[in-house]
Amino acid sequence: MARSAIINVMVQAAMKAGRSLARDFGEVQNLQVSLKGPGDYVSQADRKAEDIIFAELSKARPGYGFLMEERGAVEGEDSQHRWIVDPLDGTTNFLHGIPVFSISIALERQGQIVAAVVYNPAMDELYTSERGGGTFLNDRRLRVSGRTKLVDAVIGCGVPHLGRGHHGNFLLELRNVMGEVAGVRRLGSAALDLAYVAAGRMDGFWETALSPWDVAAGILLVREAGGFVSDGKGGQDMLEGGSIVAGNELIHKALLKTLKKPVTPR
Ligand code: IPD
Ligand code: CA
Ligand code: CA
């Protein structure tokens, strides 16, 4: 499969950071970690990976701006382009030795996400997507699942934890969803959740209280695999609003409806 120049640049940055993360993952016990907030650990590996991605992308496309989890916003001379990067999505998994984490890189052009790479170095799974060009896992073209009913669907979600998210709201949403679906999963990397929806492994996904770098790349992966993505209200404020609902057309619609249902005692 021939990749475009911009996807090559992004893949190279993700793979280089991925090699660094994979080495550190092997030595996860020895990593020094600092406590950023309750339950939210940031490791040296995370910062190293971000530095690698920042250096690679700055070298390849000088002038583009950045929005990165550790650095925050970095203005570029080119106001049309911005990289949105999570160097390690799934930090809690990483620190616990669970091989479900990823690097997420999106390119925004004039406010629109036009290219995306999500890479899980532990499984060597590389998801790439370019606007209008489809989504690929390694070299295989992806398509969202064909299931049409929630009753057959496996749905991914995020579970709020100590110091994060609205626990009461989540319990209401979960109660609605769990009564209507075949299974609920919590992977622990929002970027991979969306990649799994793109790959048809999960039929849908919802989460709230996310940051732009968690979802920017994944949104394009799902759309270019034929799926639908919105915020929790059905609008398009996923990056700033922090909520997201994804799936194929029918599951996305059904999930939105189910999440909003008033809870009836059962
Ligand atoms: C987290 C993961 C997780 C989601 C959290 C995010 P991090 O990102 O995407 O799946 O539930 O809300 O913060 O902290 O591992 O980069
Ligand atoms: Ca993240
Ligand atoms: Ca992160």
XYZ file of C-alpha atoms and ligand atoms in Angstrom:
284
model
C 0.000 0.000 0.000
C 1.455 3.369 -1.025
C 1.252 5.968 1.727
C 1.187 9.725 1.160
C 4.116 11.919 2.208
C 2.242 13.327 5.194
C 1.189 9.888 6.469
C 4.809 8.727 6.084
C 5.975 11.619 8.253
C 3.391 10.785 10.913
C 4.102 7.045 10.800
C 7.834 7.656 11.158
C 7.274 9.835 14.233
C 4.823 7.346 15.763
C 7.097 4.336 15.117
C 10.166 6.063 16.549
C 8.253 7.077 19.682
C 6.729 3.588 19.716
C 10.161 1.938 19.838
C 11.023 4.136 22.809
C 7.755 3.315 24.578
C 8.169 -0.400 23.863
C 11.646 -0.379 25.439
C 10.326 1.455 28.486
C 7.312 -0.819 28.687
C 9.731 -3.733 29.066
C 11.269 -1.996 32.031
C 8.091 -0.524 33.383
C 8.996 -1.522 36.918
C 12.126 0.624 36.824
C 10.478 3.740 35.501
C 10.375 6.755 37.711
C 6.876 8.082 37.791
C 5.534 11.349 38.997
C 2.048 11.910 40.279
C 0.211 14.476 38.154
C -3.131 14.054 39.840
C -5.103 11.289 41.485
C -4.906 8.214 39.323
C -3.231 10.073 36.486
C 0.431 9.113 36.259
C 2.840 10.614 33.837
C 6.022 8.670 33.306
C 9.404 9.523 31.893
C 8.448 7.311 28.981
C 5.517 9.569 28.207
C 7.686 12.689 28.113
C 10.392 10.956 26.072
C 7.822 9.838 23.517
C 6.407 13.357 23.276
C 9.894 14.834 22.765
C 10.570 12.368 19.938
C 7.282 13.159 18.209
C 7.778 16.910 18.648
C 11.298 16.735 17.180
C 10.302 14.499 14.236
C 7.238 16.491 13.251
C 8.977 19.869 13.707
C 11.830 18.694 11.482
C 9.527 17.375 8.762
C 7.052 20.279 8.770
C 8.659 23.372 10.326
C 6.089 26.002 11.209
C 3.127 23.760 11.973
C 1.605 24.376 15.412
C 1.041 21.734 18.100
C -1.451 20.758 20.735
C 0.228 18.109 22.878
C -0.764 16.626 26.213
C 2.427 17.587 28.068
C 3.479 20.745 26.194
C -0.002 22.122 25.667
C -0.449 24.551 22.753
C 2.642 25.509 20.762
C 1.963 28.228 18.204
C 3.453 27.781 14.740
C 4.140 30.297 11.986
C 1.729 28.358 9.811
C -1.685 29.101 11.301
C -3.415 26.664 8.921
C -1.866 23.495 10.341
C -1.768 21.989 13.807
C -0.660 18.597 15.127
C -2.808 17.192 17.934
C -0.783 14.586 19.817
C -1.136 12.206 22.730
C 2.289 10.551 23.072
C 0.922 7.850 25.385
C -2.778 7.161 25.536
C -3.487 4.477 28.102
C -0.967 5.548 30.722
C -2.606 3.538 33.495
C -2.422 0.362 31.384
C 1.199 1.118 30.530
C 2.195 1.503 34.160
C 0.414 -1.705 35.087
C 2.059 -3.740 32.328
C -1.148 -4.102 30.301
C -0.201 -3.950 26.592
C -3.112 -1.745 25.566
C -1.775 1.756 24.984
C -1.118 3.904 21.966
C 0.424 6.938 20.358
C -2.119 9.221 18.744
C -1.215 11.847 16.128
C -3.735 13.917 14.166
C -3.163 16.681 11.650
C -5.662 19.506 11.580
C -5.848 21.773 8.520
C -7.993 24.902 8.840
C -9.779 23.342 11.786
C -10.480 20.035 10.032
C -8.782 16.744 10.870
C -7.221 15.559 7.613
C -4.774 12.822 8.646
C -4.496 10.432 11.579
C -2.140 7.799 12.954
C -2.755 5.640 16.025
C -0.070 3.083 16.900
C -0.083 0.357 19.543
C 3.603 -0.579 19.830
C 3.005 -3.578 22.110
C 0.888 -5.272 19.426
C 2.592 -3.582 16.469
C -0.770 -2.380 15.203
C -0.620 0.754 13.101
C -3.835 2.535 12.160
C -3.625 5.227 9.482
C -6.157 7.405 7.797
C -6.295 10.334 5.433
C -9.382 12.359 4.614
C -11.081 10.780 1.620
C -8.591 7.900 1.509
C -9.998 5.324 3.947
C -8.588 3.789 7.121
C -5.965 1.049 7.271
C -4.694 -1.324 9.957
C -1.132 -2.008 8.871
C -1.875 -2.634 5.172
C -5.451 -3.817 5.471
C -8.342 -1.499 4.642
C -10.832 -1.232 7.491
C -14.575 -1.018 7.623
C -16.766 -0.446 10.690
C -18.858 -3.416 11.804
C -22.000 -4.315 9.923
C -24.100 -5.140 12.987
C -27.348 -3.237 13.000
C -28.830 -3.851 16.442
C -27.623 -3.004 19.936
C -28.666 -6.458 21.082
C -25.757 -7.909 19.025
C -23.313 -5.104 19.741
C -20.153 -4.906 21.843
C -19.808 -1.338 23.064
C -16.651 0.278 24.448
C -16.723 2.994 27.071
C -14.590 4.962 29.486
C -15.115 4.498 33.202
C -14.571 7.570 35.387
C -12.280 7.031 38.321
C -10.851 8.790 41.350
C -10.802 12.503 40.643
C -12.017 12.148 37.045
C -15.382 12.424 35.325
C -18.936 12.472 36.605
C -19.486 9.157 38.367
C -23.243 9.493 38.843
C -23.923 10.332 35.203
C -21.775 7.440 34.031
C -23.712 4.968 36.186
C -26.972 6.167 34.647
C -25.558 5.836 31.125
C -24.106 2.406 31.837
C -27.364 1.225 33.299
C -29.143 2.200 30.094
C -26.533 0.667 27.807
C -25.795 -2.579 29.667
C -29.453 -3.613 29.537
C -29.542 -3.443 25.752
C -26.238 -4.756 24.409
C -24.285 -8.009 24.027
C -21.251 -6.718 25.948
C -19.516 -3.666 27.362
C -15.721 -3.195 27.242
C -13.297 -0.729 28.843
C -9.933 -0.791 27.006
C -8.310 2.196 28.743
C -7.089 4.051 25.642
C -9.697 6.239 23.955
C -7.592 6.426 20.783
C -7.592 2.618 20.576
C -11.299 2.437 21.428
C -11.972 4.506 18.315
C -9.477 2.466 16.275
C -11.304 -0.705 17.359
C -14.606 0.800 16.212
C -12.954 1.597 12.868
C -11.741 -2.019 12.680
C -15.193 -3.416 13.443
C -13.870 -5.077 16.613
C -16.220 -3.011 18.721
C -19.553 -1.892 17.328
C -19.671 1.386 19.207
C -18.002 3.527 21.861
C -18.921 6.367 24.160
C -17.048 8.390 26.734
C -17.157 11.816 28.400
C -14.594 14.164 29.936
C -11.968 13.491 27.255
C -9.326 15.865 25.894
C -8.787 16.781 22.209
C -5.609 14.646 21.957
C -7.509 11.533 23.128
C -9.916 11.604 20.192
C -8.624 13.810 17.333
C -6.980 10.957 15.393
C -9.604 8.349 16.298
C -12.459 10.467 14.936
C -10.938 10.363 11.439
C -10.172 6.625 11.721
C -13.846 5.901 12.406
C -15.217 8.241 9.731
C -12.868 7.019 7.032
C -13.874 3.444 7.893
C -17.483 4.401 7.144
C -18.556 5.145 10.716
C -20.289 8.015 12.464
C -18.966 10.166 15.303
C -20.658 12.884 17.350
C -20.558 14.389 20.800
C -22.958 13.085 23.429
C -25.704 15.454 22.277
C -25.418 14.447 18.636
C -23.481 17.624 17.735
C -19.911 18.019 16.528
C -18.212 19.490 19.595
C -16.099 16.400 20.356
C -12.700 18.131 20.599
C -13.656 20.924 22.975
C -16.739 19.406 24.618
C -14.986 16.187 25.654
C -17.847 13.769 25.022
C -17.949 11.313 22.132
C -20.241 8.656 20.679
C -19.090 6.499 17.747
C -20.272 3.518 15.735
C -21.667 2.533 12.382
C -24.636 4.647 11.309
C -27.309 2.543 13.028
C -25.383 1.708 16.203
C -24.294 5.338 16.582
C -27.918 6.471 16.366
C -29.199 3.763 18.702
C -26.432 4.382 21.232
C -27.115 8.118 21.315
C -30.784 7.406 21.974
C -30.092 4.812 24.659
C -27.593 7.031 26.483
C -30.189 9.799 26.733
C -33.084 7.616 27.893
C -34.533 8.530 31.288
C -33.602 5.704 33.641
C -36.501 3.548 34.712
C -36.147 1.401 37.844
C -35.635 -2.301 37.013
C -6.831 8.348 29.070
C -7.312 7.209 28.206
C -8.514 6.548 28.832
C -9.624 7.535 29.115
C -9.084 8.675 29.974
C -7.913 9.350 29.283
P -4.207 8.982 29.161
O -5.711 9.002 28.485
O -7.667 7.663 26.916
O -9.049 5.524 28.015
O -10.658 6.893 29.778
O -10.090 9.589 30.238
O -7.431 10.408 30.073
O -4.339 9.720 30.463
O -3.846 7.558 29.337
O -3.425 9.707 28.141
Ca -5.030 10.297 26.559
Ca -1.513 10.661 27.521
